[in-house]
Amino acid sequence: MTVEVTSNVVCDTVTLYPGLNLISFDVQPGDPSLESIFADQILDGSLNAVFGRGPTGGIVIFDPLLIPFPGLNTLTEVEPGKGYYVRIYTNADTSDVIVCGDPIDPNLKVALNATWNIVGYIPQVSTTPEIYFEDLYGPPVPPVDILQLARGFTGGTSGTFQFFDPLLVPFPGLNSLTSIDNGFGYEIRVTQAVSEGGWLIDPNGDEKVFQPFVSDQYTVVAATSNLSDKYVGEFVSILTPNGKIVGEMEILPGGLLKTCPIYGDDTYSKQKGVAEGDWLYLEFNGEIIPLGLQYSSDRLIHFLDVTFEGENAVTGVNDLQQEAVLSVAPNPFTSTLLMGLDLPESAQVTISIVDAFGRIVEVP
């Protein structure tokens, strides 16, 4: 018996411009890791970050600066049929990403979450949003109204977003997204989850599932800390000033706090997220400390260093805490408060004032 092995490897070239790019690939490489695909851009220092959407629609990221910290990059591989935001430093040159591998089925349409998704476009021939997304908003009877919005991005520092709203189809010229093209990605928002395939859904079906809040406005945080390895696998909560939990960071070995997106108000649904300018805090085992970051929907990755005190810290219980004396006058409090802290020895300390509801009080 003679076995003949033939190779069907093809290559896909995608151009990256300084600034923001929204891209996809039509081949699946043998090594789908971000470190391999963007090796040239990592080597020359031009790659700032890559953003995608995870299994529940949440933001996942790859930042070359986080490579030395295992577990902090939550996006590690490209998936067939998905799209990605790629940010290139604005002072860098235009470059090409060349990916070689097996061709992806041009009919593939990835599963969608009941929120924001980033999808790729695999066919070589361009089409229109009306044709490509027709399974998500019509024309079956009764009509399907799953698609709320689709948008693309032209790429680069002077790039612009282009929008397609199914409700505007009857009004020629109002939708600025008019072509779906190979090599680009598209961010779409749908009202319910859709299985992988042709995006064909029974309009009478009820596929409503729990969907955690995510939005198109966000920032991302990761951190180093002084937490002991005995807490690995537990979670540190991210709080707003009123005590609302808006994210959780898993404790990794070495005190690393796993990357976590924090979401602001959704621009389409108007669902409320964290308010712009809100200070953020961390809570673990009843201890609340400032994160040292004000919320902004900047779509950036903030790598911070935080310090917990007391028994949560890697050094364990500090005897100094048992001997320090805090005096407050007058008591009960008035509008003016005098605080004094007597320490048995020189030390750096942090004092947080909380109200009756456990909220940290900002002081000048």
Short mmCIF file of the C-alpha atoms (twelve columns), coordinates in Angstrom:
data_MODEL
# 
_entry.id   MODEL 
# 
loop_
_atom_site.group_PDB 
_atom_site.id 
_atom_site.type_symbol 
_atom_site.label_atom_id 
_atom_site.label_alt_id 
_atom_site.label_comp_id 
_atom_site.label_asym_id 
_atom_site.label_seq_id 
_atom_site.Cartn_x 
_atom_site.Cartn_y 
_atom_site.Cartn_z 
_atom_site.pdbx_PDB_model_num 
ATOM 1   C CA . MET A 1   0.000   0.000  0.000  1 
ATOM 2   C CA . THR A 2   1.311   3.412  -0.951 1 
ATOM 3   C CA . VAL A 3   0.316   6.439  1.091  1 
ATOM 4   C CA . GLU A 4   0.786   9.811  -0.552 1 
ATOM 5   C CA . VAL A 5   0.847   12.832 1.744  1 
ATOM 6   C CA . THR A 6   0.179   16.180 0.146  1 
ATOM 7   C CA . SER A 7   0.425   19.577 1.735  1 
ATOM 8   C CA . ASN A 8   -2.365  22.125 1.464  1 
ATOM 9   C CA . VAL A 9   -0.515  24.886 3.287  1 
ATOM 10  C CA . VAL A 10  -1.333  28.414 2.159  1 
ATOM 11  C CA . CYS A 11  -0.243  31.793 3.477  1 
ATOM 12  C CA . ASP A 12  -2.300  34.814 4.467  1 
ATOM 13  C CA . THR A 13  -0.852  38.323 4.655  1 
ATOM 14  C CA . VAL A 14  -2.477  40.993 6.830  1 
ATOM 15  C CA . THR A 15  -1.138  44.542 6.968  1 
ATOM 16  C CA . LEU A 16  -0.841  46.266 10.354 1 
ATOM 17  C CA . TYR A 17  -0.866  50.055 10.500 1 
ATOM 18  C CA . PRO A 18  0.355   52.237 13.376 1 
ATOM 19  C CA . GLY A 19  -2.566  52.667 15.768 1 
ATOM 20  C CA . LEU A 20  -5.602  50.387 15.983 1 
ATOM 21  C CA . ASN A 21  -6.334  47.518 13.573 1 
ATOM 22  C CA . LEU A 22  -9.320  45.136 13.445 1 
ATOM 23  C CA . ILE A 23  -8.179  41.984 11.651 1 
ATOM 24  C CA . SER A 24  -8.817  38.298 10.978 1 
ATOM 25  C CA . PHE A 25  -7.034  35.424 9.227  1 
ATOM 26  C CA . ASP A 26  -8.280  32.940 6.614  1 
ATOM 27  C CA . VAL A 27  -5.754  30.219 7.508  1 
ATOM 28  C CA . GLN A 28  -5.085  28.392 10.763 1 
ATOM 29  C CA . PRO A 29  -1.334  28.150 11.452 1 
ATOM 30  C CA . GLY A 30  0.349   25.080 12.868 1 
ATOM 31  C CA . ASP A 31  1.455   27.235 15.794 1 
ATOM 32  C CA . PRO A 32  -1.526  29.492 16.607 1 
ATOM 33  C CA . SER A 33  0.161   31.208 19.563 1 
ATOM 34  C CA . LEU A 34  0.223   34.997 19.605 1 
ATOM 35  C CA . GLU A 35  3.947   34.902 20.390 1 
ATOM 36  C CA . SER A 36  4.545   33.041 17.128 1 
ATOM 37  C CA . ILE A 37  2.133   34.945 14.881 1 
ATOM 38  C CA . PHE A 38  3.322   38.385 15.995 1 
ATOM 39  C CA . ALA A 39  6.958   37.373 16.556 1 
ATOM 40  C CA . ASP A 40  8.315   40.076 14.224 1 
ATOM 41  C CA . GLN A 41  6.253   42.836 15.861 1 
ATOM 42  C CA . ILE A 42  7.270   41.656 19.334 1 
ATOM 43  C CA . LEU A 43  10.917  41.566 18.310 1 
ATOM 44  C CA . ASP A 44  10.939  45.094 16.887 1 
ATOM 45  C CA . GLY A 45  8.862   46.445 19.790 1 
ATOM 46  C CA . SER A 46  5.978   47.695 17.637 1 
ATOM 47  C CA . LEU A 47  3.216   45.510 19.118 1 
ATOM 48  C CA . ASN A 48  1.344   47.181 21.965 1 
ATOM 49  C CA . ALA A 49  -1.437  44.649 22.583 1 
ATOM 50  C CA . VAL A 50  -3.990  42.282 21.049 1 
ATOM 51  C CA . PHE A 51  -7.610  42.177 22.247 1 
ATOM 52  C CA . GLY A 52  -10.250 39.512 21.635 1 
ATOM 53  C CA . ARG A 53  -13.482 38.210 23.134 1 
ATOM 54  C CA . GLY A 54  -13.523 35.091 25.310 1 
ATOM 55  C CA . PRO A 55  -16.045 32.238 25.721 1 
ATOM 56  C CA . THR A 56  -18.607 34.440 27.510 1 
ATOM 57  C CA . GLY A 57  -17.931 37.612 25.544 1 
ATOM 58  C CA . GLY A 58  -15.485 39.109 28.022 1 
ATOM 59  C CA . ILE A 59  -12.326 40.872 26.913 1 
ATOM 60  C CA . VAL A 60  -9.166  38.740 26.708 1 
ATOM 61  C CA . ILE A 61  -5.748  40.260 26.049 1 
ATOM 62  C CA . PHE A 62  -2.195  39.614 24.946 1 
ATOM 63  C CA . ASP A 63  0.474   42.109 25.987 1 
ATOM 64  C CA . PRO A 64  4.128   41.393 25.117 1 
ATOM 65  C CA . LEU A 65  5.193   43.056 28.372 1 
ATOM 66  C CA . LEU A 66  3.269   40.396 30.324 1 
ATOM 67  C CA . ILE A 67  5.045   37.430 28.718 1 
ATOM 68  C CA . PRO A 68  7.461   37.098 31.706 1 
ATOM 69  C CA . PHE A 69  4.461   36.759 34.061 1 
ATOM 70  C CA . PRO A 70  2.792   33.354 33.509 1 
ATOM 71  C CA . GLY A 71  -1.000  33.465 33.511 1 
ATOM 72  C CA . LEU A 72  -1.468  37.208 33.003 1 
ATOM 73  C CA . ASN A 73  -2.004  37.009 29.240 1 
ATOM 74  C CA . THR A 74  -5.555  35.695 28.896 1 
ATOM 75  C CA . LEU A 75  -5.421  35.521 25.085 1 
ATOM 76  C CA . THR A 76  -2.771  33.044 23.981 1 
ATOM 77  C CA . GLU A 77  -3.915  31.660 20.598 1 
ATOM 78  C CA . VAL A 78  -5.931  32.752 17.570 1 
ATOM 79  C CA . GLU A 79  -9.108  30.793 16.862 1 
ATOM 80  C CA . PRO A 80  -10.522 30.050 13.400 1 
ATOM 81  C CA . GLY A 81  -13.213 32.502 12.350 1 
ATOM 82  C CA . LYS A 82  -12.593 35.066 15.081 1 
ATOM 83  C CA . GLY A 83  -11.423 38.657 14.755 1 
ATOM 84  C CA . TYR A 84  -8.978  40.639 16.882 1 
ATOM 85  C CA . TYR A 85  -8.105  44.222 17.700 1 
ATOM 86  C CA . VAL A 86  -4.361  44.743 17.276 1 
ATOM 87  C CA . ARG A 87  -2.812  47.952 18.595 1 
ATOM 88  C CA . ILE A 88  0.526   48.989 17.092 1 
ATOM 89  C CA . TYR A 89  2.535   51.808 18.641 1 
ATOM 90  C CA . THR A 90  1.889   55.017 16.741 1 
ATOM 91  C CA . ASN A 91  5.602   55.685 16.193 1 
ATOM 92  C CA . ALA A 92  6.103   52.288 14.527 1 
ATOM 93  C CA . ASP A 93  6.196   51.502 10.816 1 
ATOM 94  C CA . THR A 94  3.525   49.680 8.838  1 
ATOM 95  C CA . SER A 95  4.262   45.942 8.803  1 
ATOM 96  C CA . ASP A 96  2.817   42.684 7.505  1 
ATOM 97  C CA . VAL A 97  1.815   39.606 9.465  1 
ATOM 98  C CA . ILE A 98  2.285   36.508 7.300  1 
ATOM 99  C CA . VAL A 99  0.482   33.430 8.608  1 
ATOM 100 C CA . CYS A 100 0.882   30.060 6.875  1 
ATOM 101 C CA . GLY A 101 -1.242  27.015 7.594  1 
ATOM 102 C CA . ASP A 102 -4.371  25.120 6.639  1 
ATOM 103 C CA . PRO A 103 -7.130  27.077 4.858  1 
ATOM 104 C CA . ILE A 104 -10.173 27.762 7.030  1 
ATOM 105 C CA . ASP A 105 -13.541 26.708 5.631  1 
ATOM 106 C CA . PRO A 106 -14.930 29.895 4.045  1 
ATOM 107 C CA . ASN A 107 -18.412 28.913 5.235  1 
ATOM 108 C CA . LEU A 108 -17.374 28.887 8.904  1 
ATOM 109 C CA . LYS A 109 -19.301 31.232 11.162 1 
ATOM 110 C CA . VAL A 110 -18.265 31.098 14.809 1 
ATOM 111 C CA . ALA A 111 -20.588 30.742 17.782 1 
ATOM 112 C CA . LEU A 112 -21.828 34.054 19.157 1 
ATOM 113 C CA . ASN A 113 -22.397 35.225 22.723 1 
ATOM 114 C CA . ALA A 114 -25.502 37.173 23.673 1 
ATOM 115 C CA . THR A 115 -23.515 40.389 23.772 1 
ATOM 116 C CA . TRP A 116 -20.474 41.767 21.918 1 
ATOM 117 C CA . ASN A 117 -18.452 39.467 19.635 1 
ATOM 118 C CA . ILE A 118 -15.534 39.926 17.232 1 
ATOM 119 C CA . VAL A 119 -15.825 37.788 14.110 1 
ATOM 120 C CA . GLY A 120 -13.587 37.337 11.099 1 
ATOM 121 C CA . TYR A 121 -14.456 37.173 7.412  1 
ATOM 122 C CA . ILE A 122 -12.865 34.198 5.655  1 
ATOM 123 C CA . PRO A 123 -14.073 34.219 1.999  1 
ATOM 124 C CA . GLN A 124 -11.827 35.865 -0.582 1 
ATOM 125 C CA . VAL A 125 -14.704 37.643 -2.305 1 
ATOM 126 C CA . SER A 126 -16.209 40.645 -0.520 1 
ATOM 127 C CA . THR A 127 -19.897 40.828 0.278  1 
ATOM 128 C CA . THR A 128 -22.348 43.247 1.881  1 
ATOM 129 C CA . PRO A 129 -23.504 43.329 5.522  1 
ATOM 130 C CA . GLU A 130 -27.064 42.720 4.313  1 
ATOM 131 C CA . ILE A 131 -25.985 39.398 2.812  1 
ATOM 132 C CA . TYR A 132 -23.431 38.294 5.399  1 
ATOM 133 C CA . PHE A 133 -25.591 39.000 8.445  1 
ATOM 134 C CA . GLU A 134 -28.986 38.170 6.922  1 
ATOM 135 C CA . ASP A 135 -29.360 35.029 9.069  1 
ATOM 136 C CA . LEU A 136 -29.248 37.252 12.160 1 
ATOM 137 C CA . TYR A 137 -31.878 39.808 11.231 1 
ATOM 138 C CA . GLY A 138 -34.032 38.415 8.410  1 
ATOM 139 C CA . PRO A 139 -35.722 37.620 6.117  1 
ATOM 140 C CA . PRO A 140 -37.427 34.478 7.620  1 
ATOM 141 C CA . VAL A 141 -41.075 34.735 8.608  1 
ATOM 142 C CA . PRO A 142 -41.461 35.628 11.376 1 
ATOM 143 C CA . PRO A 143 -38.315 37.768 11.022 1 
ATOM 144 C CA . VAL A 144 -35.168 37.138 13.047 1 
ATOM 145 C CA . ASP A 145 -34.082 40.237 14.981 1 
ATOM 146 C CA . ILE A 146 -30.981 38.979 16.771 1 
ATOM 147 C CA . LEU A 147 -28.426 41.376 15.276 1 
ATOM 148 C CA . GLN A 148 -28.398 44.790 16.917 1 
ATOM 149 C CA . LEU A 149 -25.242 46.337 15.473 1 
ATOM 150 C CA . ALA A 150 -22.144 45.513 13.425 1 
ATOM 151 C CA . ARG A 151 -19.111 47.705 13.045 1 
ATOM 152 C CA . GLY A 152 -15.771 47.603 11.312 1 
ATOM 153 C CA . PHE A 153 -12.655 49.728 11.532 1 
ATOM 154 C CA . THR A 154 -10.589 50.985 8.613  1 
ATOM 155 C CA . GLY A 155 -7.303  50.737 10.552 1 
ATOM 156 C CA . GLY A 156 -4.453  53.018 11.550 1 
ATOM 157 C CA . THR A 157 -4.186  56.270 13.470 1 
ATOM 158 C CA . SER A 158 -6.587  57.956 11.044 1 
ATOM 159 C CA . GLY A 159 -8.940  54.971 10.909 1 
ATOM 160 C CA . THR A 160 -12.653 55.321 11.550 1 
ATOM 161 C CA . PHE A 161 -15.420 53.032 12.729 1 
ATOM 162 C CA . GLN A 162 -18.090 52.081 10.204 1 
ATOM 163 C CA . PHE A 163 -21.528 50.966 11.368 1 
ATOM 164 C CA . PHE A 164 -24.320 48.705 10.136 1 
ATOM 165 C CA . ASP A 165 -27.691 48.842 11.900 1 
ATOM 166 C CA . PRO A 166 -30.419 46.527 10.501 1 
ATOM 167 C CA . LEU A 167 -33.050 49.129 11.380 1 
ATOM 168 C CA . LEU A 168 -31.408 51.533 8.929  1 
ATOM 169 C CA . VAL A 169 -31.490 49.166 5.940  1 
ATOM 170 C CA . PRO A 170 -34.675 50.802 4.547  1 
ATOM 171 C CA . PHE A 171 -32.858 54.155 4.510  1 
ATOM 172 C CA . PRO A 172 -30.084 54.082 1.865  1 
ATOM 173 C CA . GLY A 173 -26.907 55.907 2.811  1 
ATOM 174 C CA . LEU A 174 -27.338 55.878 6.592  1 
ATOM 175 C CA . ASN A 175 -25.254 52.746 7.214  1 
ATOM 176 C CA . SER A 176 -21.561 53.545 6.789  1 
ATOM 177 C CA . LEU A 177 -20.454 49.879 6.806  1 
ATOM 178 C CA . THR A 178 -21.256 48.751 3.270  1 
ATOM 179 C CA . SER A 179 -18.663 46.047 2.526  1 
ATOM 180 C CA . ILE A 180 -17.427 42.960 4.409  1 
ATOM 181 C CA . ASP A 181 -13.869 42.117 3.328  1 
ATOM 182 C CA . ASN A 182 -11.256 39.414 3.763  1 
ATOM 183 C CA . GLY A 183 -8.539  40.164 6.317  1 
ATOM 184 C CA . PHE A 184 -10.735 42.365 8.475  1 
ATOM 185 C CA . GLY A 185 -12.606 41.673 11.697 1 
ATOM 186 C CA . TYR A 186 -16.054 42.911 12.675 1 
ATOM 187 C CA . GLU A 187 -17.487 43.639 16.096 1 
ATOM 188 C CA . ILE A 188 -21.135 42.630 16.345 1 
ATOM 189 C CA . ARG A 189 -23.737 42.758 19.088 1 
ATOM 190 C CA . VAL A 190 -26.528 40.164 19.245 1 
ATOM 191 C CA . THR A 191 -29.428 39.648 21.634 1 
ATOM 192 C CA . GLN A 192 -29.011 35.905 22.166 1 
ATOM 193 C CA . ALA A 193 -26.397 33.188 21.884 1 
ATOM 194 C CA . VAL A 194 -25.981 31.524 18.490 1 
ATOM 195 C CA . SER A 195 -24.392 28.145 17.787 1 
ATOM 196 C CA . GLU A 196 -21.454 27.754 15.429 1 
ATOM 197 C CA . GLY A 197 -22.433 27.078 11.833 1 
ATOM 198 C CA . GLY A 198 -24.529 29.083 9.425  1 
ATOM 199 C CA . TRP A 199 -26.083 31.304 12.110 1 
ATOM 200 C CA . LEU A 200 -29.444 29.701 11.341 1 
ATOM 201 C CA . ILE A 201 -31.787 29.822 14.339 1 
ATOM 202 C CA . ASP A 202 -35.372 28.795 14.909 1 
ATOM 203 C CA . PRO A 203 -37.082 32.186 15.340 1 
ATOM 204 C CA . ASN A 204 -39.568 30.545 17.716 1 
ATOM 205 C CA . GLY A 205 -36.828 29.079 19.881 1 
ATOM 206 C CA . ASP A 206 -35.894 30.498 23.260 1 
ATOM 207 C CA . GLU A 207 -32.152 30.197 23.712 1 
ATOM 208 C CA . LYS A 208 -31.857 32.650 26.577 1 
ATOM 209 C CA . VAL A 209 -28.903 31.869 28.828 1 
ATOM 210 C CA . PHE A 210 -27.207 33.739 31.647 1 
ATOM 211 C CA . GLN A 211 -24.802 36.310 30.268 1 
ATOM 212 C CA . PRO A 212 -22.438 38.225 32.580 1 
ATOM 213 C CA . PHE A 213 -22.315 41.960 31.975 1 
ATOM 214 C CA . VAL A 214 -19.763 42.991 29.386 1 
ATOM 215 C CA . SER A 215 -19.701 46.073 27.214 1 
ATOM 216 C CA . ASP A 216 -17.765 47.743 24.430 1 
ATOM 217 C CA . GLN A 217 -16.256 50.239 26.885 1 
ATOM 218 C CA . TYR A 218 -13.549 48.896 29.175 1 
ATOM 219 C CA . THR A 219 -10.146 49.079 30.751 1 
ATOM 220 C CA . VAL A 220 -7.973  46.125 31.780 1 
ATOM 221 C CA . VAL A 221 -5.919  45.631 34.943 1 
ATOM 222 C CA . ALA A 222 -3.309  43.107 36.070 1 
ATOM 223 C CA . ALA A 223 -1.093  43.361 39.117 1 
ATOM 224 C CA . THR A 224 1.755   42.076 41.193 1 
ATOM 225 C CA . SER A 225 1.147   41.845 44.937 1 
ATOM 226 C CA . ASN A 226 2.666   40.630 48.176 1 
ATOM 227 C CA . LEU A 227 0.022   37.939 48.759 1 
ATOM 228 C CA . SER A 228 1.290   34.568 49.922 1 
ATOM 229 C CA . ASP A 229 1.154   31.493 47.685 1 
ATOM 230 C CA . LYS A 230 -1.172  29.888 50.223 1 
ATOM 231 C CA . TYR A 231 -3.926  31.988 48.636 1 
ATOM 232 C CA . VAL A 232 -3.339  30.731 45.074 1 
ATOM 233 C CA . GLY A 233 -6.697  30.035 43.417 1 
ATOM 234 C CA . GLU A 234 -8.622  32.505 45.554 1 
ATOM 235 C CA . PHE A 235 -9.932  35.812 44.226 1 
ATOM 236 C CA . VAL A 236 -9.378  39.490 44.965 1 
ATOM 237 C CA . SER A 237 -12.465 41.631 44.307 1 
ATOM 238 C CA . ILE A 238 -12.359 44.955 42.470 1 
ATOM 239 C CA . LEU A 239 -14.712 47.505 44.052 1 
ATOM 240 C CA . THR A 240 -16.164 50.886 43.173 1 
ATOM 241 C CA . PRO A 241 -16.361 53.619 45.855 1 
ATOM 242 C CA . ASN A 242 -19.865 52.441 46.831 1 
ATOM 243 C CA . GLY A 243 -18.660 48.878 47.375 1 
ATOM 244 C CA . LYS A 244 -20.010 47.307 44.170 1 
ATOM 245 C CA . ILE A 245 -17.934 44.380 42.890 1 
ATOM 246 C CA . VAL A 246 -17.017 45.032 39.242 1 
ATOM 247 C CA . GLY A 247 -14.354 42.387 38.713 1 
ATOM 248 C CA . GLU A 248 -12.386 39.565 40.301 1 
ATOM 249 C CA . MET A 249 -8.683  38.828 39.957 1 
ATOM 250 C CA . GLU A 250 -7.519  35.274 40.556 1 
ATOM 251 C CA . ILE A 251 -4.431  34.954 42.759 1 
ATOM 252 C CA . LEU A 252 -1.639  33.212 40.855 1 
ATOM 253 C CA . PRO A 253 1.709   31.881 42.144 1 
ATOM 254 C CA . GLY A 254 4.161   34.568 43.157 1 
ATOM 255 C CA . GLY A 255 1.398   36.959 44.207 1 
ATOM 256 C CA . LEU A 256 0.342   37.769 40.642 1 
ATOM 257 C CA . LEU A 257 -3.255  38.969 40.264 1 
ATOM 258 C CA . LYS A 258 -4.745  37.680 37.024 1 
ATOM 259 C CA . THR A 259 -5.727  40.099 34.287 1 
ATOM 260 C CA . CYS A 260 -9.298  41.357 34.593 1 
ATOM 261 C CA . PRO A 261 -11.384 43.641 32.347 1 
ATOM 262 C CA . ILE A 262 -13.528 46.329 33.986 1 
ATOM 263 C CA . TYR A 263 -16.503 47.559 31.977 1 
ATOM 264 C CA . GLY A 264 -18.049 50.983 31.621 1 
ATOM 265 C CA . ASP A 265 -21.457 51.954 30.226 1 
ATOM 266 C CA . ASP A 266 -22.418 50.074 27.063 1 
ATOM 267 C CA . THR A 267 -22.738 52.542 24.188 1 
ATOM 268 C CA . TYR A 268 -25.524 50.551 22.520 1 
ATOM 269 C CA . SER A 269 -27.723 49.160 25.303 1 
ATOM 270 C CA . LYS A 270 -26.951 51.988 27.777 1 
ATOM 271 C CA . GLN A 271 -26.478 49.360 30.494 1 
ATOM 272 C CA . LYS A 272 -24.565 50.929 33.347 1 
ATOM 273 C CA . GLY A 273 -21.017 49.965 34.158 1 
ATOM 274 C CA . VAL A 274 -18.358 51.756 36.168 1 
ATOM 275 C CA . ALA A 275 -18.626 55.540 35.983 1 
ATOM 276 C CA . GLU A 276 -15.809 57.476 34.347 1 
ATOM 277 C CA . GLY A 277 -13.433 58.839 36.983 1 
ATOM 278 C CA . ASP A 278 -14.467 56.438 39.764 1 
ATOM 279 C CA . TRP A 279 -11.569 55.388 41.974 1 
ATOM 280 C CA . LEU A 280 -11.144 51.607 42.158 1 
ATOM 281 C CA . TYR A 281 -10.289 49.489 45.205 1 
ATOM 282 C CA . LEU A 282 -9.277  45.911 45.976 1 
ATOM 283 C CA . GLU A 283 -10.816 43.730 48.691 1 
ATOM 284 C CA . PHE A 284 -9.423  40.478 50.039 1 
ATOM 285 C CA . ASN A 285 -10.280 38.732 53.298 1 
ATOM 286 C CA . GLY A 286 -12.016 41.856 54.576 1 
ATOM 287 C CA . GLU A 287 -9.105  44.195 53.816 1 
ATOM 288 C CA . ILE A 288 -9.767  47.046 51.379 1 
ATOM 289 C CA . ILE A 289 -6.896  48.889 49.723 1 
ATOM 290 C CA . PRO A 290 -6.760  51.481 46.921 1 
ATOM 291 C CA . LEU A 291 -5.959  50.074 43.486 1 
ATOM 292 C CA . GLY A 292 -4.402  53.413 42.579 1 
ATOM 293 C CA . LEU A 293 -6.429  53.750 39.384 1 
ATOM 294 C CA . GLN A 294 -9.375  55.871 38.295 1 
ATOM 295 C CA . TYR A 295 -11.704 54.166 35.841 1 
ATOM 296 C CA . SER A 296 -11.509 55.296 32.233 1 
ATOM 297 C CA . SER A 297 -12.818 53.506 29.142 1 
ATOM 298 C CA . ASP A 298 -9.378  53.774 27.560 1 
ATOM 299 C CA . ARG A 299 -9.163  50.169 26.299 1 
ATOM 300 C CA . LEU A 300 -5.657  49.999 27.736 1 
ATOM 301 C CA . ILE A 301 -3.893  47.431 29.919 1 
ATOM 302 C CA . HIS A 302 -2.732  48.740 33.319 1 
ATOM 303 C CA . PHE A 303 -0.064  46.632 35.043 1 
ATOM 304 C CA . LEU A 304 0.045   47.722 38.688 1 
ATOM 305 C CA . ASP A 305 1.747   46.784 41.941 1 
ATOM 306 C CA . VAL A 306 -0.364  46.556 45.103 1 
ATOM 307 C CA . THR A 307 0.475   45.885 48.744 1 
ATOM 308 C CA . PHE A 308 -1.764  44.207 51.292 1 
ATOM 309 C CA . GLU A 309 -1.125  44.519 55.013 1 
ATOM 310 C CA . GLY A 310 -1.599  42.160 57.930 1 
ATOM 311 C CA . GLU A 311 -2.184  38.436 57.719 1 
ATOM 312 C CA . ASN A 312 -2.957  38.572 53.988 1 
ATOM 313 C CA . ALA A 313 0.608   39.621 53.195 1 
ATOM 314 C CA . VAL A 314 3.372   37.199 52.394 1 
ATOM 315 C CA . THR A 315 5.121   38.122 55.657 1 
ATOM 316 C CA . GLY A 316 2.160   37.041 57.771 1 
ATOM 317 C CA . VAL A 317 0.892   38.861 60.848 1 
ATOM 318 C CA . ASN A 318 2.981   41.864 61.785 1 
ATOM 319 C CA . ASP A 319 3.409   42.266 65.530 1 
ATOM 320 C CA . LEU A 320 3.537   45.992 64.959 1 
ATOM 321 C CA . GLN A 321 -0.204  45.956 64.240 1 
ATOM 322 C CA . GLN A 322 -0.907  44.499 67.643 1 
ATOM 323 C CA . GLU A 323 1.038   47.244 69.451 1 
ATOM 324 C CA . ALA A 324 0.156   50.366 67.440 1 
ATOM 325 C CA . VAL A 325 -2.239  52.781 69.168 1 
ATOM 326 C CA . LEU A 326 -4.675  54.870 67.115 1 
ATOM 327 C CA . SER A 327 -6.261  57.885 68.790 1 
ATOM 328 C CA . VAL A 328 -9.199  59.829 67.332 1 
ATOM 329 C CA . ALA A 329 -10.625 63.119 68.585 1 
ATOM 330 C CA . PRO A 330 -13.303 64.232 68.972 1 
ATOM 331 C CA . ASN A 331 -15.265 61.033 69.480 1 
ATOM 332 C CA . PRO A 332 -18.023 60.861 68.191 1 
ATOM 333 C CA . PHE A 333 -16.741 62.442 64.962 1 
ATOM 334 C CA . THR A 334 -17.538 65.960 63.827 1 
ATOM 335 C CA . SER A 335 -16.804 67.663 60.507 1 
ATOM 336 C CA . THR A 336 -13.179 68.097 61.633 1 
ATOM 337 C CA . LEU A 337 -11.239 65.059 62.799 1 
ATOM 338 C CA . LEU A 338 -7.804  64.767 64.427 1 
ATOM 339 C CA . MET A 339 -6.103  61.393 64.184 1 
ATOM 340 C CA . GLY A 340 -2.901  60.270 65.856 1 
ATOM 341 C CA . LEU A 341 -1.035  56.996 65.453 1 
ATOM 342 C CA . ASP A 342 1.650   55.961 67.955 1 
ATOM 343 C CA . LEU A 343 4.043   53.293 66.685 1 
ATOM 344 C CA . PRO A 344 6.529   51.378 68.842 1 
ATOM 345 C CA . GLU A 345 9.068   51.598 66.023 1 
ATOM 346 C CA . SER A 346 9.565   53.309 62.666 1 
ATOM 347 C CA . ALA A 347 7.359   51.829 59.930 1 
ATOM 348 C CA . GLN A 348 5.374   52.668 56.813 1 
ATOM 349 C CA . VAL A 349 1.636   52.456 57.411 1 
ATOM 350 C CA . THR A 350 -1.579  53.032 55.476 1 
ATOM 351 C CA . ILE A 351 -4.703  54.398 57.151 1 
ATOM 352 C CA . SER A 352 -8.075  53.994 55.433 1 
ATOM 353 C CA . ILE A 353 -11.208 55.698 56.763 1 
ATOM 354 C CA . VAL A 354 -14.504 53.937 56.049 1 
ATOM 355 C CA . ASP A 355 -18.068 55.014 56.763 1 
ATOM 356 C CA . ALA A 356 -20.828 52.957 58.367 1 
ATOM 357 C CA . PHE A 357 -21.476 51.207 55.055 1 
ATOM 358 C CA . GLY A 358 -17.867 50.122 54.610 1 
ATOM 359 C CA . ARG A 359 -17.156 52.714 51.922 1 
ATOM 360 C CA . ILE A 360 -13.724 54.306 51.854 1 
ATOM 361 C CA . VAL A 361 -13.899 58.033 52.605 1 
ATOM 362 C CA . GLU A 362 -11.711 60.186 50.384 1 
ATOM 363 C CA . VAL A 363 -9.647  62.729 52.329 1 
ATOM 364 C CA . PRO A 364 -7.539  65.591 50.941 1 
# 
